[in-house]
Each structure stands twice: as C-alpha cells, then as structure tokens.
C-alpha cells in the first residue's frame, strides 16, 4: 500500500480505506502465532509539504495465553499517526515545531510503502500478557496439566524453588 507525497500535496487530503495482507511484512513468532488481514482506514493530510497520516487500523491476531498457552484470538484496534517528509533528517530540528509529539519519518522517495509502518504499529500494540480468560488457571507447574480442564491434585510447594534459590542468593550477598 503506497501513498504519494505529491498526490497528498496536490489534493490536500487523500483517504485510504483498504484491507492489506501483512504476511510478508509482519513476522509470525512465539508471541504472535497468526493474524488476519489488516483493515486500514487512514487520511493523509498535506501539512506544509509533509504528509500527516492519521487514522485507525484493526486486525485479528492469535497469541498464546500467557498462563495456559492456549490460543487467544482477539481483534486489536490501533490508532495510527505518522508524519512523512521527503528529504534527510536535519541535524538540528529548530525549524520544526517543538511539540514533543511531532515526530517525522524522513523518506527518500515521494512514493511511500506504508506496510512496514503498519506492521510496526501492530507489533507495538500487541498485548504483553494475553489471557484466554481473566480467570485462566494456567498450567500446573508440577505435572503440566491444563488446570482449566481438570484439577490434577498436585501438591505445590509454597515457594517456587527457583525463587527460593534467588532468596538464598540475596541472603548471601548481603554479608
Ligand atoms: Zn489461558
Ligand atoms: Zn499437576
């Protein structure tokens, strides 16, 4: 999906409403096992020769539940805001607005491929701790059973052995 700076400049505003396939741009990983097409609704406004692109993205993603590892599917709605300018980043930014939010992406071609910026927005919007359910019981640390499905009845130590080791370590390092 492209926007053309010249197009934005001559028209003043360009509206984009499209569905994009990010399969080639957005890497799948352990924390992002699958995703659907990205729905894009953007407006590019000419602002003194730069293109200010704002709008909203939405995408259905699949992530593993951080407690039971079961698949969690949810739809993310992501605000998008990026300003594109043709040229090289100036060494001093005194000539730009001092507004902290004013962050320009400098591009070398007036035809801008938006997909990498869209993919980055999706990456940043992924929840760190996805849960299949707020009340998810997770996996039993002893036998690995999914405790949402059955109560395995394992007895659990009150202190996680790894944390106990850490506690010893801190006790020693105080001396
Ligand atoms: Zn879960
Ligand atoms: Zn168990």
Coordinates of N, CA and C and ligand atoms in Angstrom, one line a residue:
X1 N 0.8 -1.2 0.0 CA 0.0 0.0 0.0 C 0.9 1.3 0.0
X2 N 0.6 2.1 -1.0 CA 1.5 3.3 -1.1 C 0.7 4.6 -0.9
X3 N 1.4 5.6 -0.4 CA 0.9 6.9 -0.5 C 2.0 7.7 -1.3
X4 N 1.5 8.7 -2.0 CA 2.4 9.5 -2.9 C 2.4 10.9 -2.3
X5 N 3.5 11.4 -1.9 CA 3.6 12.7 -1.3 C 3.0 13.8 -2.2
X6 N 3.4 13.7 -3.5 CA 2.9 14.7 -4.5 C 1.4 14.7 -4.6
X7 N 0.8 13.5 -4.5 CA -0.6 13.3 -4.6 C -1.3 14.0 -3.4
X8 N -0.7 13.8 -2.2 CA -1.2 14.4 -1.0 C -1.1 15.9 -1.1
X9 N 0.0 16.4 -1.6 CA 0.3 17.8 -1.7 C -0.7 18.5 -2.7
X10 N -1.0 17.8 -3.8 CA -1.9 18.5 -4.8 C -3.3 18.4 -4.4
X11 N -3.7 17.3 -3.7 CA -5.1 17.1 -3.3 C -5.4 17.7 -2.0
X12 N -4.4 17.9 -1.1 CA -4.7 18.4 0.2 C -5.0 17.3 1.2
X13 N -5.8 16.4 0.8 CA -6.1 15.2 1.6 C -6.4 14.0 0.8
X14 N -5.9 12.8 1.2 CA -6.1 11.6 0.5 C -6.6 10.6 1.5
X15 N -7.7 10.0 1.2 CA -8.3 9.0 2.1 C -8.0 7.6 1.6
X16 N -7.6 6.7 2.6 CA -7.2 5.3 2.2 C -8.1 4.4 3.1
X17 N -8.9 3.6 2.4 CA -9.6 2.6 3.1 C -9.4 1.3 2.4
X18 N -8.6 0.4 3.0 CA -8.2 -0.8 2.3 C -8.0 -1.9 3.3
X19 N -7.9 -3.1 2.7 CA -7.5 -4.3 3.5 C -6.2 -4.8 3.0
X20 N -5.2 -4.9 3.9 CA -3.8 -5.3 3.5 C -3.5 -6.6 4.1
X21 N -2.8 -7.4 3.3 CA -2.2 -8.6 3.8 C -0.8 -8.4 4.2
X22 N -0.5 -8.6 5.5 CA 0.8 -8.3 6.1 C 1.7 -9.6 6.2
X23 N 1.3 -10.6 5.5 CA 2.0 -11.9 5.6 C 3.5 -11.8 5.4
X24 N 3.9 -10.9 4.4 CA 5.3 -10.7 4.0 C 6.0 -9.7 4.9
X25 N 5.3 -9.0 5.7 CA 5.9 -7.8 6.4 C 5.9 -8.0 7.9
X26 N 4.9 -8.7 8.4 CA 4.8 -8.9 9.8 C 5.2 -10.3 10.2
X27 N 6.3 -10.4 10.9 CA 6.8 -11.8 11.2 C 5.9 -12.5 12.3
X28 N 5.7 -13.8 12.0 CA 5.0 -14.6 13.0 C 6.0 -15.0 14.0
X29 N 5.6 -15.2 15.2 CA 6.6 -15.6 16.3 C 5.9 -16.3 17.3
X30 N 6.6 -16.7 18.4 CA 6.0 -17.4 19.5 C 4.9 -16.6 20.2
X31 N 5.1 -15.2 20.1 CA 4.1 -14.4 20.8 C 3.0 -13.9 19.8
X32 N 3.2 -14.2 18.5 CA 2.2 -13.8 17.5 C 2.1 -15.0 16.5
X33 N 1.2 -15.9 16.9 CA 1.2 -17.2 16.1 C 0.4 -17.1 14.8
X34 N -0.5 -16.1 14.7 CA -1.3 -16.0 13.5 C -2.0 -14.6 13.5
X35 N -2.4 -14.2 12.3 CA -3.1 -12.9 12.2 C -3.9 -12.9 10.9
X36 N -5.0 -12.1 10.9 CA -5.8 -12.0 9.7 C -5.4 -10.7 8.9
X37 N -6.2 -10.4 7.9 CA -5.9 -9.2 7.1 C -6.0 -7.9 8.0
X38 N -5.2 -6.9 7.6 CA -5.2 -5.7 8.3 C -6.2 -4.7 7.7
X39 N -7.1 -4.2 8.4 CA -8.1 -3.2 7.9 C -7.6 -1.8 8.2
X40 N -7.4 -1.1 7.1 CA -6.8 0.2 7.2 C -7.8 1.3 6.9
X41 N -7.8 2.3 7.7 CA -8.7 3.5 7.5 C -7.9 4.7 7.8
X42 N -7.3 5.3 6.8 CA -6.4 6.4 7.1 C -6.7 7.7 6.3
X43 N -6.2 8.8 6.8 CA -6.3 10.1 6.0 C -4.9 10.7 6.0
X44 N -4.5 11.0 4.8 CA -3.2 11.7 4.7 C -3.5 13.2 4.4
X45 N -3.0 14.0 5.2 CA -3.2 15.5 5.1 C -1.9 16.2 4.7
X46 N -2.0 17.1 3.8 CA -0.8 17.9 3.4 C -0.6 18.9 4.5
X47 N 0.7 18.9 5.0 CA 1.0 19.9 6.1 C 2.3 20.5 5.7
X48 N 2.3 21.6 5.1 CA 3.5 22.3 4.7 C 4.4 21.4 3.9
X49 N 3.8 20.6 3.0 CA 4.7 19.7 2.1 C 5.0 18.4 2.7
X50 N 4.6 18.2 4.0 CA 4.8 16.8 4.6 C 3.4 16.2 4.6
X51 N 3.4 14.9 4.7 CA 2.1 14.2 4.8 C 1.9 13.7 6.2
X52 N 0.8 14.2 6.8 CA 0.5 13.7 8.1 C -0.6 12.7 8.0
X53 N -0.3 11.4 8.4 CA -1.2 10.3 8.1 C -1.8 9.9 9.5
X54 N -3.1 9.9 9.6 CA -3.7 9.5 10.8 C -4.9 8.6 10.5
X55 N -5.3 7.9 11.5 CA -6.4 7.0 11.3 C -6.4 5.8 12.2
X56 N -7.0 4.7 11.8 CA -7.2 3.6 12.6 C -6.9 2.3 11.8
X57 N -6.3 1.4 12.5 CA -6.0 0.0 11.9 C -6.8 -1.0 12.8
X58 N -7.2 -2.1 12.2 CA -7.7 -3.1 13.0 C -7.3 -4.5 12.4
X59 N -7.1 -5.4 13.3 CA -6.5 -6.7 12.8 C -6.9 -7.8 13.9
X60 N -7.2 -8.9 13.4 CA -7.4 -10.0 14.3 C -6.1 -10.8 14.5
X61 N -5.7 -11.0 15.7 CA -4.4 -11.7 16.0 C -4.6 -12.9 16.9
X62 N -3.7 -13.8 16.8 CA -3.8 -15.0 17.6 C -2.5 -15.1 18.4
X63 N -2.6 -15.1 19.7 CA -1.4 -15.2 20.6 C -1.6 -16.3 21.6
X64 N -0.5 -16.9 22.1 CA -0.7 -17.9 23.1 C -1.0 -17.3 24.5
X65 N -2.0 -17.8 25.2 CA -2.3 -17.4 26.5 C -1.1 -17.4 27.4
X66 N -0.8 -16.4 28.1 CA 0.5 -16.4 28.9 C 0.4 -17.3 30.1
X67 N -0.8 -17.8 30.4 CA -0.8 -18.8 31.5 C -1.0 -20.2 31.1
X68 N -1.9 -20.5 30.1 CA -2.1 -21.9 29.7 C -1.6 -22.2 28.3
X69 N -1.1 -21.2 27.6 CA -0.6 -21.4 26.3 C -1.6 -21.7 25.2
X70 N -2.9 -21.7 25.6 CA -3.9 -21.9 24.6 C -4.1 -20.7 23.7
X71 N -4.6 -20.9 22.5 CA -4.6 -19.8 21.6 C -5.7 -18.8 22.0
X72 N -5.3 -17.5 21.9 CA -6.2 -16.4 22.3 C -6.3 -15.6 21.0
X73 N -7.6 -15.5 20.5 CA -7.8 -14.7 19.3 C -8.5 -13.4 19.8
X74 N -8.0 -12.3 19.3 CA -8.7 -11.0 19.6 C -8.4 -10.0 18.5
X75 N -9.3 -9.0 18.5 CA -9.2 -8.0 17.5 C -8.6 -6.8 18.1
X76 N -7.5 -6.3 17.6 CA -6.9 -5.1 18.1 C -7.3 -3.9 17.2
X77 N -7.7 -2.8 17.9 CA -7.9 -1.5 17.2 C -6.8 -0.6 17.5
X78 N -6.1 -0.1 16.5 CA -4.8 0.6 16.8 C -4.9 2.0 16.1
X79 N -4.7 3.0 16.9 CA -4.6 4.3 16.3 C -3.3 4.5 15.6
X80 N -3.3 5.2 14.5 CA -2.1 5.4 13.6 C -1.9 6.8 13.5
X81 N -0.6 7.3 13.7 CA -0.3 8.7 13.5 C 1.2 8.8 13.1
X82 N 1.5 9.2 11.8 CA 2.8 9.2 11.4 C 2.9 10.4 10.4
X83 N 4.0 11.2 10.5 CA 4.2 12.3 9.5 C 5.4 11.9 8.6
X84 N 5.2 12.0 7.3 CA 6.3 11.7 6.4 C 6.7 13.0 5.7
X85 N 8.0 13.1 5.5 CA 8.6 14.2 4.8 C 9.7 13.7 3.9
X86 N 9.8 14.3 2.7 CA 10.8 13.9 1.8 C 12.1 14.7 2.1
X87 N 13.2 13.9 2.1 CA 14.5 14.5 2.4 C 15.2 13.8 3.5
X88 N 16.3 14.5 4.0 CA 17.1 13.9 5.0 C 16.8 14.6 6.3
X89 N 16.9 13.9 7.4 CA 16.7 14.5 8.7 C 17.6 15.6 9.0
X90 N 17.2 16.8 9.3 CA 18.1 17.9 9.6 C 18.9 17.6 10.8
X91 N 20.0 18.2 10.9 CA 20.9 17.9 12.1 C 20.3 18.6 13.3
X92 N 19.8 19.8 13.1 CA 19.1 20.5 14.2 C 17.6 20.5 13.8
X93 N 16.8 20.4 14.8 CA 15.4 20.4 14.5 C 14.7 21.7 15.0
X94 N 15.5 22.7 15.0 CA 15.0 24.0 15.5 C 13.9 24.5 14.6
X95 N 14.0 24.2 13.3 CA 13.0 24.7 12.4 C 11.6 23.9 12.4
X96 N 11.6 22.8 13.2 CA 10.4 22.1 13.4 C 9.6 22.6 14.6
X97 N 8.4 22.2 14.7 CA 7.6 22.5 15.9 C 8.3 21.9 17.1
X98 N 8.3 22.5 18.2 CA 9.0 21.9 19.3 C 8.1 20.9 20.1
X99 N 6.9 20.8 19.6 CA 5.9 19.8 20.1 C 6.6 18.4 20.2
X100 N 6.5 17.9 21.4 CA 7.2 16.6 21.6 C 6.6 15.5 20.7
X101 N 5.3 15.6 20.4 CA 4.7 14.5 19.6 C 5.1 14.6 18.1
X102 N 5.7 15.7 17.8 CA 6.0 16.0 16.4 C 7.2 15.1 16.0
X103 N 6.9 14.0 15.3 CA 8.0 13.1 15.0 C 7.9 12.8 13.5
X104 N 8.9 13.1 12.8 CA 8.8 13.0 11.3 C 9.6 11.8 10.9
X105 N 9.0 11.0 10.0 CA 9.7 10.0 9.3 C 10.2 10.5 8.0
X106 N 11.6 10.6 7.8 CA 12.2 11.1 6.6 C 12.3 10.0 5.6
X107 N 11.8 10.3 4.4 CA 11.8 9.3 3.3 C 12.6 9.8 2.1
X108 N 13.1 8.9 1.3 CA 14.0 9.3 0.2 C 13.2 9.3 -1.1
X109 N 11.9 8.7 -1.1 CA 11.2 8.6 -2.3 C 9.8 9.2 -2.0
X110 N 9.2 9.9 -3.0 CA 7.9 10.5 -2.7 C 6.8 9.5 -2.7
X111 N 7.1 8.3 -3.2 CA 6.2 7.1 -3.1 C 6.6 6.3 -1.9
X112 N 5.7 6.3 -0.9 CA 6.0 5.7 0.4 C 5.2 4.4 0.5
X113 N 5.9 3.3 0.8 CA 5.3 2.0 1.1 C 4.9 2.0 2.6
X114 N 3.7 1.9 2.8 CA 3.2 2.1 4.2 C 3.3 0.8 5.0
X115 N 3.4 -0.4 4.4 CA 3.3 -1.7 5.1 C 4.2 -1.8 6.3
X116 N 5.5 -1.4 6.1 CA 6.4 -1.6 7.3 C 6.0 -0.7 8.5
X117 N 5.4 0.4 8.2 CA 4.9 1.3 9.3 C 3.7 0.7 10.0
X118 N 2.8 0.1 9.1 CA 1.6 -0.5 9.6 C 2.0 -1.7 10.5
X119 N 2.9 -2.5 10.0 CA 3.4 -3.7 10.7 C 4.0 -3.3 12.1
X120 N 4.7 -2.3 12.1 CA 5.4 -1.8 13.3 C 4.3 -1.4 14.3
X121 N 3.3 -0.7 13.9 CA 2.2 -0.3 14.8 C 1.5 -1.5 15.4
X122 N 1.3 -2.6 14.6 CA 0.7 -3.8 15.1 C 1.6 -4.4 16.1
X123 N 2.9 -4.5 15.9 CA 3.8 -5.1 16.8 C 3.8 -4.4 18.2
X124 N 3.7 -3.0 18.1 CA 3.7 -2.3 19.3 C 2.4 -2.4 20.1
X125 N 1.4 -2.7 19.4 CA 0.1 -2.8 20.0 C -0.3 -4.2 20.6
X126 N 0.6 -5.2 20.3 CA 0.3 -6.5 20.9 C 0.4 -6.5 22.4
X127 N -0.6 -7.1 23.0 CA -0.6 -7.2 24.5 C 0.6 -8.0 25.0
X128 N 1.2 -7.6 26.0 CA 2.4 -8.3 26.6 C 1.9 -9.6 27.3
X129 N 0.8 -9.5 27.9 CA 0.3 -10.7 28.7 C -1.1 -11.0 28.2
X130 N -1.2 -11.7 27.0 CA -2.5 -12.1 26.6 C -3.1 -13.2 27.4
X131 N -4.4 -13.1 27.7 CA -5.0 -14.1 28.5 C -6.2 -14.7 27.8
X132 N -6.4 -16.0 27.8 CA -7.7 -16.6 27.2 C -8.9 -16.1 28.1
X133 N -8.6 -15.9 29.3 CA -9.7 -15.5 30.2 C -9.0 -14.9 31.5
X134 N -9.6 -13.9 32.0 CA -9.0 -13.3 33.2 C -8.8 -14.3 34.3
X135 N -9.7 -15.3 34.3 CA -9.7 -16.3 35.4 C -8.9 -17.5 35.0
X136 N -8.2 -17.5 33.9 CA -7.4 -18.6 33.5 C -6.6 -19.2 34.6
X137 N -6.7 -20.5 34.8 CA -5.9 -21.2 35.9 C -4.5 -21.6 35.5
X138 N -4.2 -21.5 34.2 CA -2.9 -21.8 33.8 C -2.5 -23.3 33.8
X139 N -1.2 -23.6 33.6 CA -0.7 -24.9 33.6 C -0.2 -25.3 35.0
X140 N -0.4 -26.5 35.4 CA 0.2 -26.9 36.7 C 1.7 -27.0 36.5
X141 N 2.5 -26.3 37.4 CA 3.9 -26.3 37.3 C 4.6 -27.6 37.6
X142 N 3.8 -28.5 38.3 CA 4.3 -29.8 38.6 C 4.1 -30.8 37.5
X143 N 2.9 -31.0 37.0 CA 2.6 -32.1 36.0 C 2.3 -31.5 34.6
X144 N 2.1 -30.2 34.5 CA 1.9 -29.6 33.2 C 0.5 -29.7 32.7
X145 N -0.4 -30.2 33.6 CA -1.8 -30.3 33.2 C -2.5 -28.9 33.0
X146 N -3.4 -28.8 32.1 CA -4.1 -27.5 32.0 C -5.2 -27.5 33.1
X147 N -5.0 -26.6 34.0 CA -5.9 -26.6 35.2 C -7.2 -26.0 34.9
X148 N -7.4 -25.5 33.7 CA -8.8 -25.1 33.3 C -9.6 -26.3 32.9
X149 N -8.9 -27.4 32.5 CA -9.7 -28.6 32.1 C -9.9 -29.6 33.2
X150 N -8.9 -29.7 34.1 CA -9.1 -30.7 35.2 C -8.2 -30.2 36.3
X151 N -8.6 -30.6 37.5 CA -7.8 -30.4 38.7 C -6.9 -31.6 38.8
X152 N -5.6 -31.4 38.7 CA -4.7 -32.6 38.7 C -4.4 -33.0 40.2
X153 N -4.6 -32.1 41.1 CA -4.4 -32.5 42.5 C -3.0 -32.5 43.0
X154 N -2.1 -32.0 42.2 CA -0.7 -31.9 42.6 C -0.5 -31.0 43.8
X155 N 0.4 -31.4 44.7 CA 0.7 -30.5 45.8 C 1.8 -29.6 45.3
X156 N 1.6 -28.3 45.7 CA 2.6 -27.4 45.2 C 3.4 -26.8 46.4
X157 N 4.7 -26.7 46.3 CA 5.5 -26.1 47.3 C 5.0 -24.6 47.5
X158 N 5.1 -24.1 48.7 CA 4.6 -22.8 48.9 C 5.5 -21.8 48.1
X159 N 6.8 -22.1 48.1 CA 7.8 -21.2 47.5 C 8.3 -21.9 46.2
X160 N 8.2 -21.2 45.1 CA 8.8 -21.6 43.9 C 10.3 -21.9 44.1
X161 N 10.7 -23.1 43.8 CA 12.2 -23.5 44.1 C 13.1 -22.5 43.4
X162 N 12.8 -22.0 42.3 CA 13.7 -21.0 41.6 C 13.8 -19.7 42.4
X163 N 12.6 -19.3 43.0 CA 12.6 -18.1 43.8 C 13.4 -18.3 45.1
X164 N 13.2 -19.6 45.7 CA 13.9 -19.9 46.9 C 15.4 -19.8 46.7
X165 N 15.9 -20.3 45.6 CA 17.3 -20.1 45.2 C 17.8 -18.7 45.2
X166 N 16.9 -17.9 44.6 CA 17.2 -16.5 44.5 C 17.3 -15.8 45.9
X167 N 16.3 -16.2 46.7 CA 16.3 -15.7 48.1 C 17.6 -16.0 48.8
X168 N 18.1 -17.3 48.7 CA 19.4 -17.6 49.2 C 20.5 -16.7 48.7
X169 N 20.5 -16.5 47.4 CA 21.5 -15.7 46.8 C 21.6 -14.3 47.4
X170 N 20.4 -13.7 47.6 CA 20.3 -12.4 48.1 C 20.8 -12.4 49.6
X171 N 20.4 -13.4 50.3 CA 20.8 -13.5 51.7 C 22.3 -13.6 51.8
X172 N 23.0 -14.3 50.9 CA 24.4 -14.4 50.9 C 25.1 -13.1 50.6
X173 N 24.5 -12.5 49.5 CA 25.2 -11.3 49.0 C 25.1 -10.1 50.0
X174 N 24.2 -10.2 51.0 CA 24.1 -9.1 52.0 C 25.3 -9.1 52.9
X175 N 25.9 -10.3 53.1 CA 27.1 -10.4 54.0 C 28.3 -9.6 53.5
Ligands
LIG1 ZN1 -5.3 -19.4 29.4
LIG2 ZN1 -0.4 -31.1 38.4

